[in-house]
JSON list of C-alpha atoms and ligand atoms in Angstrom, two decimals:
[
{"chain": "A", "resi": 1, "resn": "UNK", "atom": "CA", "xyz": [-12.34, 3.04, 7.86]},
{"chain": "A", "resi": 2, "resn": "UNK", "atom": "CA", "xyz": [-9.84, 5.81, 8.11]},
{"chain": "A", "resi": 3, "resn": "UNK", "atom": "CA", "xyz": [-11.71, 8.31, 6.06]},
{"chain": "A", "resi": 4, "resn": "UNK", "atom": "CA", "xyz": [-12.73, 10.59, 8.69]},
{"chain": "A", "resi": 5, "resn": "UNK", "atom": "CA", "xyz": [-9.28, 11.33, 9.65]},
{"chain": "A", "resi": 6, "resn": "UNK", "atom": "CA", "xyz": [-7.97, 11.97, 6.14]},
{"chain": "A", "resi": 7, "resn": "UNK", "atom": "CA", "xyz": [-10.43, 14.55, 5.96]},
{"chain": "A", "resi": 8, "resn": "UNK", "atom": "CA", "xyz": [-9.71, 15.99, 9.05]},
{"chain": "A", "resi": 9, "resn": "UNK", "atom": "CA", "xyz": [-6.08, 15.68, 7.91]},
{"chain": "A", "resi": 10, "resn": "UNK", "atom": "CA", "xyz": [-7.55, 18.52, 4.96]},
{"chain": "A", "resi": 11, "resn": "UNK", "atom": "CA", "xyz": [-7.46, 15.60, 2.42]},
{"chain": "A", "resi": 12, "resn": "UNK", "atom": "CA", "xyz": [-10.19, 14.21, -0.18]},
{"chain": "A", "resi": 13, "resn": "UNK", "atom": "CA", "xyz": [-10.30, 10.76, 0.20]},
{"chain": "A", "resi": 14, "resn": "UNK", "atom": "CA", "xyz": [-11.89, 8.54, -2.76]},
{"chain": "A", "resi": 15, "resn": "UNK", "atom": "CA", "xyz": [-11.56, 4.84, -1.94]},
{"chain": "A", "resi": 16, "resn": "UNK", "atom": "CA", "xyz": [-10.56, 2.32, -4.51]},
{"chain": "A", "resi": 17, "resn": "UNK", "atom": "CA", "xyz": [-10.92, -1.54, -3.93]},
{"chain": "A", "resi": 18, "resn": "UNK", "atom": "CA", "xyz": [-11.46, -4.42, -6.33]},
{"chain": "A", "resi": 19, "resn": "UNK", "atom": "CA", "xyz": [-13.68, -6.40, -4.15]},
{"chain": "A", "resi": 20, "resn": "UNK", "atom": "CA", "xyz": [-17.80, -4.54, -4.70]},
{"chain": "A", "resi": 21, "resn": "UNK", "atom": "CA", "xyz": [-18.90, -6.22, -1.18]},
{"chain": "A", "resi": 22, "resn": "UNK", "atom": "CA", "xyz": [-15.92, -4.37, 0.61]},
{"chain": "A", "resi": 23, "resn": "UNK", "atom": "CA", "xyz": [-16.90, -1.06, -1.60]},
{"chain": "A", "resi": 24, "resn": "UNK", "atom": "CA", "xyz": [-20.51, -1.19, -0.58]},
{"chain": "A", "resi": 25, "resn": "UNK", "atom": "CA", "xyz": [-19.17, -0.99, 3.02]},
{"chain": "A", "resi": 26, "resn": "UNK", "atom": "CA", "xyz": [-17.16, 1.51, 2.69]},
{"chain": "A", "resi": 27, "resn": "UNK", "atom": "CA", "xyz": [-19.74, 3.63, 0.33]},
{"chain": "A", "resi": 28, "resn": "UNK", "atom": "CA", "xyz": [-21.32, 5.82, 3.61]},
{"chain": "A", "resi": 29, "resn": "UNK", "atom": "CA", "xyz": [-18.32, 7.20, 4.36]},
{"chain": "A", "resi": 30, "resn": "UNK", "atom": "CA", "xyz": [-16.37, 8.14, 1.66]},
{"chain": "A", "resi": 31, "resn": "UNK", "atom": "CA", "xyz": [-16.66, 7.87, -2.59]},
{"chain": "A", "resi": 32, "resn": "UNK", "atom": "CA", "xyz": [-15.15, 4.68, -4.16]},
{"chain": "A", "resi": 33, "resn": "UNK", "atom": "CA", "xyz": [-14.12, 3.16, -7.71]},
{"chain": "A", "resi": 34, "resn": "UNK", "atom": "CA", "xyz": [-14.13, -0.52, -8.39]},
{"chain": "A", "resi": 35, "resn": "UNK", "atom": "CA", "xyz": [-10.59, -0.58, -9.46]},
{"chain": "A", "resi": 36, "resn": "UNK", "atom": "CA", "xyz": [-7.66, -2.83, -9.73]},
{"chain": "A", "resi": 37, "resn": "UNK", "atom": "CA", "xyz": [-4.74, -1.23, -7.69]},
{"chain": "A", "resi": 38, "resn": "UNK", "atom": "CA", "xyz": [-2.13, -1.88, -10.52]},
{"chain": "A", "resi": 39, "resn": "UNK", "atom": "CA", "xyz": [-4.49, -0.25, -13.30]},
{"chain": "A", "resi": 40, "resn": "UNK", "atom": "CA", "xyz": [-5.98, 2.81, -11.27]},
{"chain": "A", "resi": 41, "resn": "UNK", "atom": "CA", "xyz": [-8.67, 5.19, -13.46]},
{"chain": "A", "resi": 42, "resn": "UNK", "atom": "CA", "xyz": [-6.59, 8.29, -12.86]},
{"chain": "A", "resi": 43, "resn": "UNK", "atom": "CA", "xyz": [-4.70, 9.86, -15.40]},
{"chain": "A", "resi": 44, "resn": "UNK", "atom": "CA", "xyz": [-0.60, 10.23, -14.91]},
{"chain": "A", "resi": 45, "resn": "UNK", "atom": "CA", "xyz": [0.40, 13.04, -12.15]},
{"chain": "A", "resi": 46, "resn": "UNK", "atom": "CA", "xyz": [-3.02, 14.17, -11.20]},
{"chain": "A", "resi": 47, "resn": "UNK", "atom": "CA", "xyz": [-3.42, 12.59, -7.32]},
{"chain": "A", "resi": 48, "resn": "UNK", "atom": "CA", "xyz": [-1.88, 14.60, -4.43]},
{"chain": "A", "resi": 49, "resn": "UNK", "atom": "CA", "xyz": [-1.56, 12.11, -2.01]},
{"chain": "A", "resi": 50, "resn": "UNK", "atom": "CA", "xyz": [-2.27, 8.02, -1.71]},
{"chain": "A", "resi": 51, "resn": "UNK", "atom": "CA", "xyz": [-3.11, 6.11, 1.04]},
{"chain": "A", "resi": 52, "resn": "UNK", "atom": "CA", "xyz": [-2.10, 1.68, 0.75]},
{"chain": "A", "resi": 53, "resn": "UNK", "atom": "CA", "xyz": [-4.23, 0.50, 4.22]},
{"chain": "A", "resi": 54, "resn": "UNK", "atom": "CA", "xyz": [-3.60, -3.52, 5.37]},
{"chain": "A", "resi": 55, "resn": "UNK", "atom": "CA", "xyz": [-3.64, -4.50, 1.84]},
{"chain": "A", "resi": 56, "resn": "UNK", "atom": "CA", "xyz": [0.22, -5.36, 0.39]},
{"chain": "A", "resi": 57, "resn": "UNK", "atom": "CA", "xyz": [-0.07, -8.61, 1.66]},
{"chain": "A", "resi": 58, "resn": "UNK", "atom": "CA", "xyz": [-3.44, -9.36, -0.21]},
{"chain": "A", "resi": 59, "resn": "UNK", "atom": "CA", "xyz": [-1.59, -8.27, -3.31]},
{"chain": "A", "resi": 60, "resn": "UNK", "atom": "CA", "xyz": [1.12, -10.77, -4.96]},
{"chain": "A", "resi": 61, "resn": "UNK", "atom": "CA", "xyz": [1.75, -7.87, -7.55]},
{"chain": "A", "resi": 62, "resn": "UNK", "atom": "CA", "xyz": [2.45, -4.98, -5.04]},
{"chain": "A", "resi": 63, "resn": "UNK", "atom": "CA", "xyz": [5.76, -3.95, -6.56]},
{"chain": "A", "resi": 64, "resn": "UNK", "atom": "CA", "xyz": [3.25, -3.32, -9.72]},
{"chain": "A", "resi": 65, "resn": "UNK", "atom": "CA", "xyz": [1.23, -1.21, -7.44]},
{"chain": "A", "resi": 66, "resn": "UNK", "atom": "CA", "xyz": [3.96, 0.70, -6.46]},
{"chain": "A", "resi": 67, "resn": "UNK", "atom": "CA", "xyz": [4.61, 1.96, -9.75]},
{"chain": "A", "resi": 68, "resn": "UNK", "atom": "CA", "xyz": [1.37, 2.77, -10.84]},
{"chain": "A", "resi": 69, "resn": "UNK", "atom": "CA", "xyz": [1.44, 5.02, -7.26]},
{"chain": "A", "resi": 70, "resn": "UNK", "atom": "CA", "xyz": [4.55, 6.67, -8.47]},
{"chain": "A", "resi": 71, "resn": "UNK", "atom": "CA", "xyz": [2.60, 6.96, -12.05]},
{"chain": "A", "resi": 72, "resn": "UNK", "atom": "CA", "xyz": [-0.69, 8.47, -10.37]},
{"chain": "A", "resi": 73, "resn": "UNK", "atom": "CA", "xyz": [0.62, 11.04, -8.16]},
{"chain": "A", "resi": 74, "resn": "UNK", "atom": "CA", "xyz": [2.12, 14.88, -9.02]},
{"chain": "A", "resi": 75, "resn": "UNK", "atom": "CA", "xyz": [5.33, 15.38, -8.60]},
{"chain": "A", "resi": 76, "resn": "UNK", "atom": "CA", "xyz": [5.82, 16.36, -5.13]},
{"chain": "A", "resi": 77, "resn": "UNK", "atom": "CA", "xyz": [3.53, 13.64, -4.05]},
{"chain": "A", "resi": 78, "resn": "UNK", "atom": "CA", "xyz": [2.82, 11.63, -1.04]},
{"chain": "A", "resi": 79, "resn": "UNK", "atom": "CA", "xyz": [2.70, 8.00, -0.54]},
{"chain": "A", "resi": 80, "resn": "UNK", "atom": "CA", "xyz": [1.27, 6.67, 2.94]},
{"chain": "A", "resi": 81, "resn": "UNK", "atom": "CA", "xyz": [1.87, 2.37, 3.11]},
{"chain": "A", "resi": 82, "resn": "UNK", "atom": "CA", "xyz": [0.46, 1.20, 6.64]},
{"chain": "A", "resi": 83, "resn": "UNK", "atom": "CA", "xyz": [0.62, -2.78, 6.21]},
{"chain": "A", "resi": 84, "resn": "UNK", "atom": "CA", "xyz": [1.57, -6.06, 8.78]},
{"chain": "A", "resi": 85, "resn": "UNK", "atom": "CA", "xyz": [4.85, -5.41, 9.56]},
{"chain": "A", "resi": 86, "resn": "UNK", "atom": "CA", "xyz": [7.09, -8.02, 7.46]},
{"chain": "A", "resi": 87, "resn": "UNK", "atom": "CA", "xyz": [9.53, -8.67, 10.50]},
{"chain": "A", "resi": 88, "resn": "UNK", "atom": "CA", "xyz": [6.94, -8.89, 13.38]},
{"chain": "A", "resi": 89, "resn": "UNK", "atom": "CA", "xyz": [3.72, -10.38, 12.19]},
{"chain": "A", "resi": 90, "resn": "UNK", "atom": "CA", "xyz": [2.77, -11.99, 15.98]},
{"chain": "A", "resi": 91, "resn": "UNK", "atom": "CA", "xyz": [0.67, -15.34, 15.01]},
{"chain": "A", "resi": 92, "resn": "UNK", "atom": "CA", "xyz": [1.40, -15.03, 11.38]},
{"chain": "A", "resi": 93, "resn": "UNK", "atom": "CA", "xyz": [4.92, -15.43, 11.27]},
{"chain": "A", "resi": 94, "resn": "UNK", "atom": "CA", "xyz": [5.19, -18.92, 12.43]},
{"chain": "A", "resi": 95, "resn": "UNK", "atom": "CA", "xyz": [2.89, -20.36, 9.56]},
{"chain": "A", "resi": 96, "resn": "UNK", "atom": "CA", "xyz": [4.37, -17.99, 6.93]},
{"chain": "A", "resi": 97, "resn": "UNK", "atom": "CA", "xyz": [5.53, -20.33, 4.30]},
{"chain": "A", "resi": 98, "resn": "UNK", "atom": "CA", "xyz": [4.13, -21.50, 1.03]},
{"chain": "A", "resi": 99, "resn": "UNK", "atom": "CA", "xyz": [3.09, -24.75, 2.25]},
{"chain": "A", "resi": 100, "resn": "UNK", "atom": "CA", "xyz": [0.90, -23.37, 5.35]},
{"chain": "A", "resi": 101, "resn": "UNK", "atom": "CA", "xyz": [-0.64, -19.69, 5.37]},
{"chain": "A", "resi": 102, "resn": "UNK", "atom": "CA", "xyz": [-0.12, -18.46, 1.88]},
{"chain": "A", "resi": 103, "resn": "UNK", "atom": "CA", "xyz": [-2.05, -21.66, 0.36]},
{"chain": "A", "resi": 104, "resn": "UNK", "atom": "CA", "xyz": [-4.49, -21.41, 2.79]},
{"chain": "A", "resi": 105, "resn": "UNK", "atom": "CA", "xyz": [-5.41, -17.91, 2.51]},
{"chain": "A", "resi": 106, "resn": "UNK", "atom": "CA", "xyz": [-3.28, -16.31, -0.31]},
{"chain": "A", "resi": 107, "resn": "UNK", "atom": "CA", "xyz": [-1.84, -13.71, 2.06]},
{"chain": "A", "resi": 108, "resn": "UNK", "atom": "CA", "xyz": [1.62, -13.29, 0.15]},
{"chain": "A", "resi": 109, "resn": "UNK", "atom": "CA", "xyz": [4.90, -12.42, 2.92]},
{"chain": "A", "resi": 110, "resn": "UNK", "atom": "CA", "xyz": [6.92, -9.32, 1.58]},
{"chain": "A", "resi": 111, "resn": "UNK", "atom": "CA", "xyz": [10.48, -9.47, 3.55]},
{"chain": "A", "resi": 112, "resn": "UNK", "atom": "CA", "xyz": [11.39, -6.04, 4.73]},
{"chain": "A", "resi": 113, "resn": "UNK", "atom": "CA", "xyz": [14.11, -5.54, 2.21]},
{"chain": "A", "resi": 114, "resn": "UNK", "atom": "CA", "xyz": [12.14, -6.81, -1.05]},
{"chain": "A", "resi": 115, "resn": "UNK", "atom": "CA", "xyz": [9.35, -4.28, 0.06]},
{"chain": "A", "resi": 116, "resn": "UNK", "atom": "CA", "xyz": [11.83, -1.63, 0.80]},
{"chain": "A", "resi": 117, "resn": "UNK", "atom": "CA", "xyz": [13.56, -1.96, -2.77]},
{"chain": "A", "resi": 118, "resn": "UNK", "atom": "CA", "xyz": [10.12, -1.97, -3.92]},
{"chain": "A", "resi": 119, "resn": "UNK", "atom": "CA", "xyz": [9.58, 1.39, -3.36]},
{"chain": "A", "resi": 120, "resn": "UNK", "atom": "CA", "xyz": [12.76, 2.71, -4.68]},
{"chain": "A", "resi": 121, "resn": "UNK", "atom": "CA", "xyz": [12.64, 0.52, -7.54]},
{"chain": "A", "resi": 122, "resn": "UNK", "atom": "CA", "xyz": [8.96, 2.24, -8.12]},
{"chain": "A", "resi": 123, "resn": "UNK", "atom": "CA", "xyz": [10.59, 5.80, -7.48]},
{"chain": "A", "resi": 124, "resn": "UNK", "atom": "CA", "xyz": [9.25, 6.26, -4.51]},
{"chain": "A", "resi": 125, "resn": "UNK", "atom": "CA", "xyz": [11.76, 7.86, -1.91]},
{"chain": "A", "resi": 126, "resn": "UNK", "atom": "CA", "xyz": [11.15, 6.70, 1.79]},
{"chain": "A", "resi": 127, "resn": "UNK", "atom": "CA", "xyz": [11.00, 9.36, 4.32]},
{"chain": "A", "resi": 128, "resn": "UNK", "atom": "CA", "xyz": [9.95, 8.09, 7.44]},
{"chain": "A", "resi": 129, "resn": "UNK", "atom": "CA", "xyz": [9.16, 4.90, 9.02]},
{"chain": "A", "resi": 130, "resn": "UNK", "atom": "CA", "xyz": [7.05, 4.17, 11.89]},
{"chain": "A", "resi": 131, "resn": "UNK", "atom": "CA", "xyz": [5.68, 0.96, 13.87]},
{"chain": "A", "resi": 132, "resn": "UNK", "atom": "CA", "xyz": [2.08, 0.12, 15.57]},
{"chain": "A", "resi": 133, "resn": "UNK", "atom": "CA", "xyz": [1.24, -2.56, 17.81]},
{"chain": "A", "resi": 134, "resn": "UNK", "atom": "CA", "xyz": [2.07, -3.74, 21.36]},
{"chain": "A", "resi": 135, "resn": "UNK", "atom": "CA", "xyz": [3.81, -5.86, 22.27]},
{"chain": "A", "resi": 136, "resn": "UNK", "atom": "CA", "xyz": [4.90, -6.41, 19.19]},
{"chain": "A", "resi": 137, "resn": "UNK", "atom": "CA", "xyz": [5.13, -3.92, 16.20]},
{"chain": "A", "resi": 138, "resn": "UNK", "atom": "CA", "xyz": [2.24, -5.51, 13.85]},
{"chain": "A", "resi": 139, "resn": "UNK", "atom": "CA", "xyz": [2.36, -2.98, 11.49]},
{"chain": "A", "resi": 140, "resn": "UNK", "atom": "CA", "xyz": [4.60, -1.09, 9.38]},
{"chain": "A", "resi": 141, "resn": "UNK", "atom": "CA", "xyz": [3.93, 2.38, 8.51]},
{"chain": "A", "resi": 142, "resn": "UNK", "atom": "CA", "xyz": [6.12, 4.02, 5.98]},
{"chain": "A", "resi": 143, "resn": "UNK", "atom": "CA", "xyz": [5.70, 7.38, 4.21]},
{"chain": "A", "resi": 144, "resn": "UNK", "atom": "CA", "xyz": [7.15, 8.38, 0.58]},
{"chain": "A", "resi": 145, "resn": "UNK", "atom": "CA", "xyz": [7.29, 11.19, -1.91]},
{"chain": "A", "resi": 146, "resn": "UNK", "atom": "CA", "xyz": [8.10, 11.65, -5.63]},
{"chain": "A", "resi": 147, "resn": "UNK", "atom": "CA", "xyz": [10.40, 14.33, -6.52]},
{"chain": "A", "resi": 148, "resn": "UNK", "atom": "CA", "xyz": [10.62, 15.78, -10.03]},
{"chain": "A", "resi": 149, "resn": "UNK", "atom": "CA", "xyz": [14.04, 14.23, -11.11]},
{"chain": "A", "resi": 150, "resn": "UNK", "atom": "CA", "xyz": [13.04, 10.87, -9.02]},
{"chain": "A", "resi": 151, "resn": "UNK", "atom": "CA", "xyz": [13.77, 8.06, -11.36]},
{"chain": "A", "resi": 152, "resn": "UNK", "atom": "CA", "xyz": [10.13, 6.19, -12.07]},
{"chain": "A", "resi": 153, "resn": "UNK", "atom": "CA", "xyz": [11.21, 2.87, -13.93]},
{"chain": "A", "resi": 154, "resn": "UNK", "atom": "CA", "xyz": [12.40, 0.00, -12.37]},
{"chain": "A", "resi": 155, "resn": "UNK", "atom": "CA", "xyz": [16.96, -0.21, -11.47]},
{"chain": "A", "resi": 156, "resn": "UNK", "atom": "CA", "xyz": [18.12, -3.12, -12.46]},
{"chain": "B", "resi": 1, "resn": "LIG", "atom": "C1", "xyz": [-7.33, -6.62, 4.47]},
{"chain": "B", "resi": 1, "resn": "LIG", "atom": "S1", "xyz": [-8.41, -5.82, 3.34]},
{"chain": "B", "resi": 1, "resn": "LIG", "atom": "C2", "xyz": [-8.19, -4.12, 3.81]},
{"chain": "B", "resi": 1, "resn": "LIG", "atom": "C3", "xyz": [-9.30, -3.23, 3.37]},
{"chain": "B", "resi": 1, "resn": "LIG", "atom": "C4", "xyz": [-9.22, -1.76, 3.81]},
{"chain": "B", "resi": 1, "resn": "LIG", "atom": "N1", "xyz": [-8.09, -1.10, 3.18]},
{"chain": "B", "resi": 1, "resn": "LIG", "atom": "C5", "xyz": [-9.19, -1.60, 5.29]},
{"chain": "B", "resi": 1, "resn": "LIG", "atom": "O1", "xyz": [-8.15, -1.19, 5.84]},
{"chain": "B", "resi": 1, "resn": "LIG", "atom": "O2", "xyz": [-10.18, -1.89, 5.95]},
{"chain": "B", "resi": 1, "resn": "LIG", "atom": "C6", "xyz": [-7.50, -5.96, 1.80]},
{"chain": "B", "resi": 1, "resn": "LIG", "atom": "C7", "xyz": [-8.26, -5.42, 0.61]},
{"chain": "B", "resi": 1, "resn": "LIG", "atom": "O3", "xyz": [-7.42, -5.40, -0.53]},
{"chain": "B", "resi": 1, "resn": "LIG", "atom": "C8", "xyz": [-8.26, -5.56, -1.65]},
{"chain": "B", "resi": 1, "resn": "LIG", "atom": "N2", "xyz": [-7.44, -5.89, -2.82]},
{"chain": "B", "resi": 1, "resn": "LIG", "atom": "C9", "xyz": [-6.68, -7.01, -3.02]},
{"chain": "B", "resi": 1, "resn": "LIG", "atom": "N3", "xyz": [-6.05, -6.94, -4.21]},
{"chain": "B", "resi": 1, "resn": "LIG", "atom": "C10", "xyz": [-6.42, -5.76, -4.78]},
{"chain": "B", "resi": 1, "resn": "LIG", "atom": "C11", "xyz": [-6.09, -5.12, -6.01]},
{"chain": "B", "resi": 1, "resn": "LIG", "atom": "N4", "xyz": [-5.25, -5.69, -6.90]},
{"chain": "B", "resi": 1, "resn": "LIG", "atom": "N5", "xyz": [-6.63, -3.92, -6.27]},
{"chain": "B", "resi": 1, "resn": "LIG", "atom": "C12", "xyz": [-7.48, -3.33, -5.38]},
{"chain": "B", "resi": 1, "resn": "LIG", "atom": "N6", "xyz": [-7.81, -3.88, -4.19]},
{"chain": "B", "resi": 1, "resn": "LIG", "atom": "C13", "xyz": [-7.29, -5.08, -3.90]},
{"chain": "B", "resi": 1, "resn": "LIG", "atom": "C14", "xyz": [-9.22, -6.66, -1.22]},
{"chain": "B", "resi": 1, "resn": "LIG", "atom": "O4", "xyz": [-10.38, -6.69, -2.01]},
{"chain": "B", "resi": 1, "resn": "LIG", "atom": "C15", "xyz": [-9.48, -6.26, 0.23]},
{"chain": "B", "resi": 1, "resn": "LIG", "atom": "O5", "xyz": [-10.64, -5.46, 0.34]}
]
């Protein structure tokens, strides 16, 4: 969906999913791997820049993804999450309990500070935040880097 303006951005986007149907739409625009997001088939420090679009709350294991980002990318890398925004999810956050949404649809609720400390924890230092959506801030943008020195396992 957003491959057009990573390349105009100067980027090289390859597009990795786990579902083939979603793959085989994306396919046109951009190349794609049939990959789990917490096992990615890139080797350690090789990927400049990675892009996490709507999908953290499809993904129970995201802290896991968050590592392997930290694993993937060189050392001065950049990490872009855009995902629904944990505080301000309009229509969502009424029914956002275990008993209602989740079961229904498997969409898993990441408070702001569990996802914040996720990226830490994954050695991922925030730099900016930003927020989309009128009138309320749907989603949550927030962009990271890995610095050489940038501790990579999880604090306890
Ligand atoms: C809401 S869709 C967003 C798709 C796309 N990023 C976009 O913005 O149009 C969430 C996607 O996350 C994918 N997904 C869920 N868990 C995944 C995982 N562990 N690894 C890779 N993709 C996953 C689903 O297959 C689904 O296509």
């Amino acid at each position: 969906m957003h491959a057009a303006l990573v390349r105009e951005l100067g980027w090289t986007p390859v597009g990795v999913d786990l579902s083939g149907g979603m793959l085989r739409h994306a396919r046109g625009r951009l190349p794609v791997a049939l990959a789990d997001a917490v096992r990615l088939p890139v080797r350690d420090n090789s990927v400049p820049a990675v892009i996490s679009v709507m999908v953290h709350t499809d993904m129970p294991a995201y802290p896991a993804v968050l590592r392997e980002v930290a694993r993937v990318l060189t050392p001065d890398g950049l990490f872009v999450h855009v995902g629904v925004h944990p505080c301000f999810c309009g229509g969502f956050a009424q029914s956002w309990t275990d008993k209602e949404l989740r079961d229904e649809v498997g969409a898993s609720h990441w408070p702001l500070p569990a996802l914040l400390n996720a990226f830490g924890d994954a050695g991922l230092a925030v730099e900016r935040f930003s927020e989309g959506g009128a009138p309320l801030p749907v989603v949550l943008a927030v962009a990271a880097t890995t610095r050489p020195g940038t501790p990579r396992t999880p604090r306890r």
